[in-house]
PDB file of C-alpha atoms in Angstrom:
ATOM      1  CA  MET A   1      87.779  62.751 116.235  1.00  0.00           C
ATOM      2  CA  LYS A   2      88.951  62.537 112.604  1.00  0.00           C
ATOM      3  CA  LYS A   3      86.556  65.364 111.675  1.00  0.00           C
ATOM      4  CA  LEU A   4      87.945  67.508 114.488  1.00  0.00           C
ATOM      5  CA  ILE A   5      91.538  66.924 113.351  1.00  0.00           C
ATOM      6  CA  LEU A   6      90.571  67.734 109.745  1.00  0.00           C
ATOM      7  CA  LEU A   7      88.851  70.952 110.871  1.00  0.00           C
ATOM      8  CA  ILE A   8      91.944  71.986 112.864  1.00  0.00           C
ATOM      9  CA  CYS A   9      94.191  71.310 109.860  1.00  0.00           C
ATOM     10  CA  LEU A  10      91.953  73.328 107.522  1.00  0.00           C
ATOM     11  CA  THR A  11      91.801  76.216 109.984  1.00  0.00           C
ATOM     12  CA  ALA A  12      95.567  76.155 110.411  1.00  0.00           C
ATOM     13  CA  GLY A  13      96.027  76.112 106.641  1.00  0.00           C
ATOM     14  CA  LEU A  14      93.771  79.127 106.199  1.00  0.00           C
ATOM     15  CA  PHE A  15      95.598  80.949 108.982  1.00  0.00           C
ATOM     16  CA  VAL A  16      98.961  80.295 107.350  1.00  0.00           C
ATOM     17  CA  ALA A  17      97.647  81.427 103.971  1.00  0.00           C
ATOM     18  CA  ASN A  18      96.201  84.621 105.427  1.00  0.00           C
ATOM     19  CA  SER A  19      99.350  85.273 107.421  1.00  0.00           C
ATOM     20  CA  HIS A  20     101.447  84.857 104.281  1.00  0.00           C
ATOM     21  CA  GLY A  21      99.306  87.446 102.511  1.00  0.00           C
ATOM     22  CA  GLN A  22      99.678  89.871 105.408  1.00  0.00           C
ATOM     23  CA  GLU A  23     103.444  89.447 105.368  1.00  0.00           C
ATOM     24  CA  LYS A  24     103.671  91.298 102.073  1.00  0.00           C
ATOM     25  CA  LYS A  25     104.910  94.847 102.559  1.00  0.00           C
ATOM     26  CA  VAL A  26     104.958  97.892 100.305  1.00  0.00           C
ATOM     27  CA  ALA A  27     106.976 101.094 100.685  1.00  0.00           C
ATOM     28  CA  VAL A  28     105.242 104.328  99.669  1.00  0.00           C
ATOM     29  CA  VAL A  29     108.151 106.247  98.127  1.00  0.00           C
ATOM     30  CA  SER A  30     106.437 109.345  96.726  1.00  0.00           C
ATOM     31  CA  PHE A  31     103.465 111.400  97.895  1.00  0.00           C
ATOM     32  CA  TYR A  32     102.804 114.811  96.363  1.00  0.00           C
ATOM     33  CA  THR A  33     100.425 117.125  94.529  1.00  0.00           C
ATOM     34  CA  VAL A  34     100.910 118.942  91.255  1.00  0.00           C
ATOM     35  CA  LYS A  35     100.285 122.626  92.037  1.00  0.00           C
ATOM     36  CA  GLN A  36      99.787 123.790  88.458  1.00  0.00           C
ATOM     37  CA  ILE A  37      96.228 123.255  87.233  1.00  0.00           C
ATOM     38  CA  GLY A  38      95.918 121.393  83.931  1.00  0.00           C
ATOM     39  CA  LEU A  39      94.352 123.124  80.912  1.00  0.00           C
ATOM     40  CA  THR A  40      93.141 120.267  78.717  1.00  0.00           C
ATOM     41  CA  ASP A  41      90.182 122.313  77.434  1.00  0.00           C
ATOM     42  CA  PHE A  42      92.098 125.595  77.050  1.00  0.00           C
ATOM     43  CA  GLY A  43      95.055 126.370  74.822  1.00  0.00           C
ATOM     44  CA  SER A  44      95.133 130.157  74.646  1.00  0.00           C
ATOM     45  CA  ALA A  45      98.170 132.141  75.747  1.00  0.00           C
ATOM     46  CA  ALA A  46      95.957 134.099  78.155  1.00  0.00           C
ATOM     47  CA  ALA A  47      94.751 130.919  79.888  1.00  0.00           C
ATOM     48  CA  ILE A  48      98.276 129.505  80.131  1.00  0.00           C
ATOM     49  CA  ALA A  49      99.566 132.781  81.611  1.00  0.00           C
ATOM     50  CA  ALA A  50      96.687 132.883  84.100  1.00  0.00           C
ATOM     51  CA  VAL A  51      97.241 129.333  85.353  1.00  0.00           C
ATOM     52  CA  THR A  52     101.001 129.918  85.651  1.00  0.00           C
ATOM     53  CA  LYS A  53     100.353 133.049  87.694  1.00  0.00           C
ATOM     54  CA  LEU A  54      97.914 131.109  89.888  1.00  0.00           C
ATOM     55  CA  GLY A  55     100.467 128.367  90.576  1.00  0.00           C
ATOM     56  CA  ASN A  56     103.004 130.969  91.730  1.00  0.00           C
ATOM     57  CA  ASP A  57     100.542 132.837  93.951  1.00  0.00           C
ATOM     58  CA  PRO A  58     101.398 132.209  97.660  1.00  0.00           C
ATOM     59  CA  ASN A  59      97.679 132.425  98.472  1.00  0.00           C
ATOM     60  CA  PHE A  60      97.065 129.376  96.293  1.00  0.00           C
ATOM     61  CA  ASN A  61      98.084 127.039  99.110  1.00  0.00           C
ATOM     62  CA  MET A  62      97.413 123.409  98.249  1.00  0.00           C
ATOM     63  CA  ALA A  63      99.271 121.993 101.264  1.00  0.00           C
ATOM     64  CA  PRO A  64      96.109 121.530 103.425  1.00  0.00           C
ATOM     65  CA  LEU A  65      94.401 119.610 100.600  1.00  0.00           C
ATOM     66  CA  LEU A  66      97.388 117.336 100.164  1.00  0.00           C
ATOM     67  CA  GLN A  67      97.688 116.760 103.909  1.00  0.00           C
ATOM     68  CA  ASN A  68      93.999 115.856 104.133  1.00  0.00           C
ATOM     69  CA  PHE A  69      94.343 113.335 101.309  1.00  0.00           C
ATOM     70  CA  HIS A  70      97.552 111.937 102.849  1.00  0.00           C
ATOM     71  CA  LYS A  71      95.821 111.456 106.204  1.00  0.00           C
ATOM     72  CA  GLN A  72      92.854 109.630 104.692  1.00  0.00           C
ATOM     73  CA  PHE A  73      95.130 107.477 102.539  1.00  0.00           C
ATOM     74  CA  PHE A  74      97.141 106.129 105.458  1.00  0.00           C
ATOM     75  CA  GLU A  75      94.426 106.112 108.122  1.00  0.00           C
ATOM     76  CA  ASP A  76      91.537 104.756 106.052  1.00  0.00           C
ATOM     77  CA  TYR A  77      92.376 103.419 102.595  1.00  0.00           C
ATOM     78  CA  SER A  78      95.476 101.492 103.681  1.00  0.00           C
ATOM     79  CA  LYS A  79      93.516  99.420 106.213  1.00  0.00           C
ATOM     80  CA  SER A  80      91.694  97.694 103.356  1.00  0.00           C
ATOM     81  CA  PHE A  81      94.809  96.914 101.306  1.00  0.00           C
ATOM     82  CA  PRO A  82      95.751  93.210 101.032  1.00  0.00           C
ATOM     83  CA  PHE A  83      99.298  94.088 102.131  1.00  0.00           C
ATOM     84  CA  GLN A  84     100.973  96.243 104.758  1.00  0.00           C
ATOM     85  CA  LEU A  85     102.571  99.609 104.156  1.00  0.00           C
ATOM     86  CA  LEU A  86     105.983 100.183 105.671  1.00  0.00           C
ATOM     87  CA  PRO A  87     105.817 102.835 108.410  1.00  0.00           C
ATOM     88  CA  GLU A  88     106.373 106.271 106.896  1.00  0.00           C
ATOM     89  CA  LYS A  89     109.152 107.059 109.331  1.00  0.00           C
ATOM     90  CA  GLU A  90     111.022 103.967 108.181  1.00  0.00           C
ATOM     91  CA  VAL A  91     110.826 105.231 104.595  1.00  0.00           C
ATOM     92  CA  ILE A  92     111.576 108.954 104.894  1.00  0.00           C
ATOM     93  CA  THR A  93     114.380 108.548 107.462  1.00  0.00           C
ATOM     94  CA  ASN A  94     116.182 105.904 105.406  1.00  0.00           C
ATOM     95  CA  GLU A  95     119.588 107.442 104.652  1.00  0.00           C
ATOM     96  CA  ALA A  96     119.809 105.979 101.139  1.00  0.00           C
ATOM     97  CA  TYR A  97     116.348 107.374 100.373  1.00  0.00           C
ATOM     98  CA  LYS A  98     117.226 110.790 101.802  1.00  0.00           C
ATOM     99  CA  ASN A  99     120.327 110.926  99.585  1.00  0.00           C
ATOM    100  CA  PHE A 100     118.536 109.630  96.494  1.00  0.00           C
ATOM    101  CA  VAL A 101     118.183 112.184  93.672  1.00  0.00           C
ATOM    102  CA  PRO A 102     115.398 111.114  91.282  1.00  0.00           C
ATOM    103  CA  ALA A 103     115.712 111.473  87.533  1.00  0.00           C
ATOM    104  CA  GLY A 104     113.763 114.570  86.519  1.00  0.00           C
ATOM    105  CA  ASP A 105     114.317 116.219  89.911  1.00  0.00           C
ATOM    106  CA  GLY A 106     114.079 119.993  89.793  1.00  0.00           C
ATOM    107  CA  GLY A 107     116.991 120.422  92.171  1.00  0.00           C
ATOM    108  CA  LYS A 108     117.442 123.389  94.477  1.00  0.00           C
ATOM    109  CA  GLY A 109     118.010 127.111  94.272  1.00  0.00           C
ATOM    110  CA  LEU A 110     117.191 128.606  90.888  1.00  0.00           C
ATOM    111  CA  PHE A 111     116.288 125.151  89.553  1.00  0.00           C
ATOM    112  CA  LYS A 112     113.990 124.223  92.431  1.00  0.00           C
ATOM    113  CA  ASP A 113     110.797 122.373  91.497  1.00  0.00           C
ATOM    114  CA  ASP A 114     107.980 124.895  92.018  1.00  0.00           C
ATOM    115  CA  VAL A 115     105.317 122.828  90.247  1.00  0.00           C
ATOM    116  CA  ASN A 116     105.115 119.827  92.587  1.00  0.00           C
ATOM    117  CA  LEU A 117     104.524 119.932  96.341  1.00  0.00           C
ATOM    118  CA  PRO A 118     105.416 116.782  98.355  1.00  0.00           C
ATOM    119  CA  ILE A 119     104.456 115.734 101.851  1.00  0.00           C
ATOM    120  CA  GLU A 120     107.444 116.636 104.029  1.00  0.00           C
ATOM    121  CA  GLY A 121     110.192 114.028 103.795  1.00  0.00           C
ATOM    122  CA  TYR A 122     109.013 112.491 100.518  1.00  0.00           C
ATOM    123  CA  LYS A 123     110.674 112.653  97.124  1.00  0.00           C
ATOM    124  CA  VAL A 124     108.774 113.741  94.014  1.00  0.00           C
ATOM    125  CA  ILE A 125     109.053 110.748  91.672  1.00  0.00           C
ATOM    126  CA  LEU A 126     107.720 111.979  88.345  1.00  0.00           C
ATOM    127  CA  PRO A 127     105.879 109.638  85.929  1.00  0.00           C
ATOM    128  CA  LEU A 128     108.763 109.452  83.458  1.00  0.00           C
ATOM    129  CA  SER A 129     109.238 106.897  80.711  1.00  0.00           C
ATOM    130  CA  GLY A 130     111.376 103.964  81.797  1.00  0.00           C
ATOM    131  CA  ASN A 131     111.708 102.652  85.343  1.00  0.00           C
ATOM    132  CA  LYS A 132     115.109 104.022  86.357  1.00  0.00           C
ATOM    133  CA  ASN A 133     113.813 105.700  89.529  1.00  0.00           C
ATOM    134  CA  GLU A 134     111.668 102.756  90.523  1.00  0.00           C
ATOM    135  CA  GLU A 135     114.460 100.219  90.036  1.00  0.00           C
ATOM    136  CA  SER A 136     116.750 102.268  92.279  1.00  0.00           C
ATOM    137  CA  LEU A 137     114.094 102.615  94.972  1.00  0.00           C
ATOM    138  CA  ILE A 138     113.302  98.903  94.944  1.00  0.00           C
ATOM    139  CA  LYS A 139     116.969  98.263  95.752  1.00  0.00           C
ATOM    140  CA  ILE A 140     116.861 100.796  98.589  1.00  0.00           C
ATOM    141  CA  PHE A 141     113.780  99.161 100.119  1.00  0.00           C
ATOM    142  CA  ASN A 142     114.727  95.551  99.434  1.00  0.00           C
ATOM    143  CA  GLN A 143     112.928  94.469 102.618  1.00  0.00           C
ATOM    144  CA  ALA A 144     109.617  95.294 100.897  1.00  0.00           C
ATOM    145  CA  ASP A 145     107.738  93.313  98.255  1.00  0.00           C
ATOM    146  CA  GLY A 146     107.038  96.418  96.230  1.00  0.00           C
ATOM    147  CA  ILE A 147     106.965 100.216  96.099  1.00  0.00           C
ATOM    148  CA  MET A 148     104.089 102.623  95.574  1.00  0.00           C
ATOM    149  CA  LYS A 149     103.857 106.146  94.194  1.00  0.00           C
ATOM    150  CA  VAL A 150     100.906 108.394  95.053  1.00  0.00           C
ATOM    151  CA  TYR A 151     100.131 111.849  93.712  1.00  0.00           C
ATOM    152  CA  ILE A 152      97.151 114.069  92.999  1.00  0.00           C
ATOM    153  CA  ASP A 153      96.636 116.616  90.236  1.00  0.00           C
ATOM    154  CA  PHE A 154      93.861 118.878  89.003  1.00  0.00           C
ATOM    155  CA  ASN A 155      92.434 119.951  85.652  1.00  0.00           C
ATOM    156  CA  LEU A 156      89.987 122.616  84.463  1.00  0.00           C
ATOM    157  CA  VAL A 157      86.934 121.251  82.664  1.00  0.00           C
ATOM    158  CA  LYS A 158      84.977 123.553  80.373  1.00  0.00           C
ATOM    159  CA  ILE A 159      81.191 123.379  80.397  1.00  0.00           C
ATOM    160  CA  GLY A 160      79.615 125.383  77.579  1.00  0.00           C
ATOM    161  CA  LEU A 161      80.311 126.495  74.010  1.00  0.00           C
ATOM    162  CA  GLY A 162      82.720 129.067  72.619  1.00  0.00           C
ATOM    163  CA  GLY A 163      83.517 131.842  75.060  1.00  0.00           C
ATOM    164  CA  MET A 164      80.362 131.208  77.043  1.00  0.00           C
ATOM    165  CA  GLY A 165      79.929 128.865  79.980  1.00  0.00           C
ATOM    166  CA  VAL A 166      81.661 127.929  83.201  1.00  0.00           C
ATOM    167  CA  VAL A 167      84.457 125.657  84.389  1.00  0.00           C
ATOM    168  CA  LYS A 168      84.717 122.974  87.019  1.00  0.00           C
ATOM    169  CA  VAL A 169      87.855 121.529  88.582  1.00  0.00           C
ATOM    170  CA  GLU A 170      88.490 117.814  88.171  1.00  0.00           C
ATOM    171  CA  ALA A 171      90.710 116.139  90.777  1.00  0.00           C
ATOM    172  CA  PHE A 172      92.757 113.028  89.972  1.00  0.00           C
ATOM    173  CA  ALA A 173      94.310 110.476  92.335  1.00  0.00           C
ATOM    174  CA  ASN A 174      97.195 108.547  90.808  1.00  0.00           C
ATOM    175  CA  ILE A 175      98.362 105.364  92.544  1.00  0.00           C
ATOM    176  CA  VAL A 176     101.029 103.175  90.960  1.00  0.00           C
ATOM    177  CA  LEU A 177     102.424  99.942  92.402  1.00  0.00           C
ATOM    178  CA  PHE A 178     105.617  98.135  91.332  1.00  0.00           C
ATOM    179  CA  ASN A 179     106.681  94.651  92.438  1.00  0.00           C
ATOM    180  CA  LYS A 180     110.142  93.533  93.515  1.00  0.00           C
ATOM    181  CA  LYS A 181     111.104  92.803  89.895  1.00  0.00           C
ATOM    182  CA  GLY A 182     110.390  96.373  88.894  1.00  0.00           C
ATOM    183  CA  ASP A 183     107.224  95.488  86.980  1.00  0.00           C
ATOM    184  CA  LYS A 184     104.227  97.793  87.204  1.00  0.00           C
ATOM    185  CA  VAL A 185     101.444  95.637  88.663  1.00  0.00           C
ATOM    186  CA  PHE A 186      98.793  98.267  89.357  1.00  0.00           C
ATOM    187  CA  SER A 187      98.064 101.748  88.062  1.00  0.00           C
ATOM    188  CA  ALA A 188      94.932 103.692  88.925  1.00  0.00           C
ATOM    189  CA  ARG A 189      93.900 107.191  87.903  1.00  0.00           C
ATOM    190  CA  GLU A 190      90.548 107.940  89.499  1.00  0.00           C
ATOM    191  CA  SER A 191      88.802 111.314  89.215  1.00  0.00           C
ATOM    192  CA  ALA A 192      85.884 113.432  90.411  1.00  0.00           C
ATOM    193  CA  LYS A 193      84.625 116.935  89.571  1.00  0.00           C
ATOM    194  CA  SER A 194      83.882 119.861  91.859  1.00  0.00           C
ATOM    195  CA  LYS A 195      80.319 120.775  92.700  1.00  0.00           C
ATOM    196  CA  ASN A 196      80.969 124.506  92.389  1.00  0.00           C
ATOM    197  CA  VAL A 197      81.942 126.383  89.214  1.00  0.00           C
ATOM    198  CA  SER A 198      83.814 129.461  88.013  1.00  0.00           C
ATOM    199  CA  PRO A 199      82.738 131.715  85.116  1.00  0.00           C
ATOM    200  CA  LEU A 200      84.423 132.227  81.772  1.00  0.00           C
ATOM    201  CA  VAL A 201      85.259 135.814  80.859  1.00  0.00           C
ATOM    202  CA  GLY A 202      86.069 136.241  77.177  1.00  0.00           C
ATOM    203  CA  GLY A 203      86.668 132.514  76.937  1.00  0.00           C
ATOM    204  CA  VAL A 204      89.222 132.571  79.763  1.00  0.00           C
ATOM    205  CA  PRO A 205      88.408 131.113  83.203  1.00  0.00           C
ATOM    206  CA  VAL A 206      88.634 133.350  86.269  1.00  0.00           C
ATOM    207  CA  LEU A 207      91.756 131.926  87.899  1.00  0.00           C
ATOM    208  CA  THR A 208      92.146 133.468  91.330  1.00  0.00           C
ATOM    209  CA  PRO A 209      92.947 131.567  94.547  1.00  0.00           C
ATOM    210  CA  GLU A 210      89.593 132.675  95.967  1.00  0.00           C
ATOM    211  CA  LYS A 211      87.750 131.043  93.050  1.00  0.00           C
ATOM    212  CA  ILE A 212      89.855 127.983  92.270  1.00  0.00           C
ATOM    213  CA  LEU A 213      91.053 126.737  95.672  1.00  0.00           C
ATOM    214  CA  PRO A 214      87.513 125.987  96.973  1.00  0.00           C
ATOM    215  CA  MET A 215      86.823 124.171  93.698  1.00  0.00           C
ATOM    216  CA  CYS A 216      89.956 122.050  94.132  1.00  0.00           C
ATOM    217  CA  GLU A 217      88.824 121.237  97.666  1.00  0.00           C
ATOM    218  CA  SER A 218      85.322 120.331  96.467  1.00  0.00           C
ATOM    219  CA  ALA A 219      86.674 118.057  93.719  1.00  0.00           C
ATOM    220  CA  LEU A 220      89.085 116.346  96.100  1.00  0.00           C
ATOM    221  CA  THR A 221      86.324 115.806  98.684  1.00  0.00           C
ATOM    222  CA  GLU A 222      84.191 114.085  96.035  1.00  0.00           C
ATOM    223  CA  LEU A 223      87.170 112.025  94.911  1.00  0.00           C
ATOM    224  CA  MET A 224      88.084 110.865  98.408  1.00  0.00           C
ATOM    225  CA  ALA A 225      84.512 109.711  99.006  1.00  0.00           C
ATOM    226  CA  ASP A 226      84.626 107.669  95.784  1.00  0.00           C
ATOM    227  CA  LEU A 227      88.021 106.180  96.658  1.00  0.00           C
ATOM    228  CA  GLN A 228      86.794 105.126 100.084  1.00  0.00           C
ATOM    229  CA  LYS A 229      84.363 102.796  98.333  1.00  0.00           C
ATOM    230  CA  GLY A 230      86.262 101.694  95.262  1.00  0.00           C
ATOM    231  CA  LEU A 231      90.015 101.780  95.879  1.00  0.00           C
ATOM    232  CA  PRO A 232      90.330  98.690  98.143  1.00  0.00           C
ATOM    233  CA  LYS A 233      88.542  96.563  95.539  1.00  0.00           C
ATOM    234  CA  LEU A 234      90.720  97.890  92.731  1.00  0.00           C
ATOM    235  CA  ILE A 235      94.041  97.409  94.477  1.00  0.00           C
ATOM    236  CA  LYS A 236      93.157  93.978  95.848  1.00  0.00           C
ATOM    237  CA  LYS A 237      93.614  92.581  92.333  1.00  0.00           C
ATOM    238  CA  ALA A 238      97.303  93.565  92.407  1.00  0.00           C
ATOM    239  CA  ASP A 239      98.157  91.490  95.485  1.00  0.00           C
ATOM    240  CA  SER A 240      98.762  88.254  93.569  1.00  0.00           C
ATOM    241  CA  LYS A 241     101.315  89.998  91.313  1.00  0.00           C
ATOM    242  CA  LEU A 242     103.507  91.252  94.147  1.00  0.00           C
TER     243      LEU A 242
END
């Protein structure tokens, strides 16, 4: 009888502990992609002009890629997190959030941000120095134990020497978690490269939507497969700091 009572008490204790962990909630306050491809391996004026032109080309539509990543993040990755995410509707329909203007915001009209593309309803919270934006958002979502920012960006990687060779696209997933005190408790920047390549012509990559968009998609597909395996383990370490 004593053993049975002890077993019940231990089971109840584990249940309470697990329930306490599940009670932790996080608000995802930013979800976007950077449309302009990075040029870490290229510094020429021609390359910079080409990538700027690409980012402004309406045929270079990164929305489907972002939406695919967003879907997998909430439907798959989030199930393995050691905390719950606040429902998206609860976040993006919050009046204080809707009225919030982040520091570094591109504004509207002539000053509209054309470099970053958010999921509809989300704010673009740029990775600026200082935590002014994050501190404000933590106050808005004071019912949560923390806030999370998620964004993806892409970079051209040169393979070859001089003006010869090819380029691949490298996709990056950036996930940053802040606790209720405003402290950064988790920051991940995971990456993967595309399987397909684009040629260099005179040392400058061929930057057309037809060439680069499939490479972005390939890199992101590889990245999402890697995240499916590794992200839950990485982010689990942050739970105790929330």
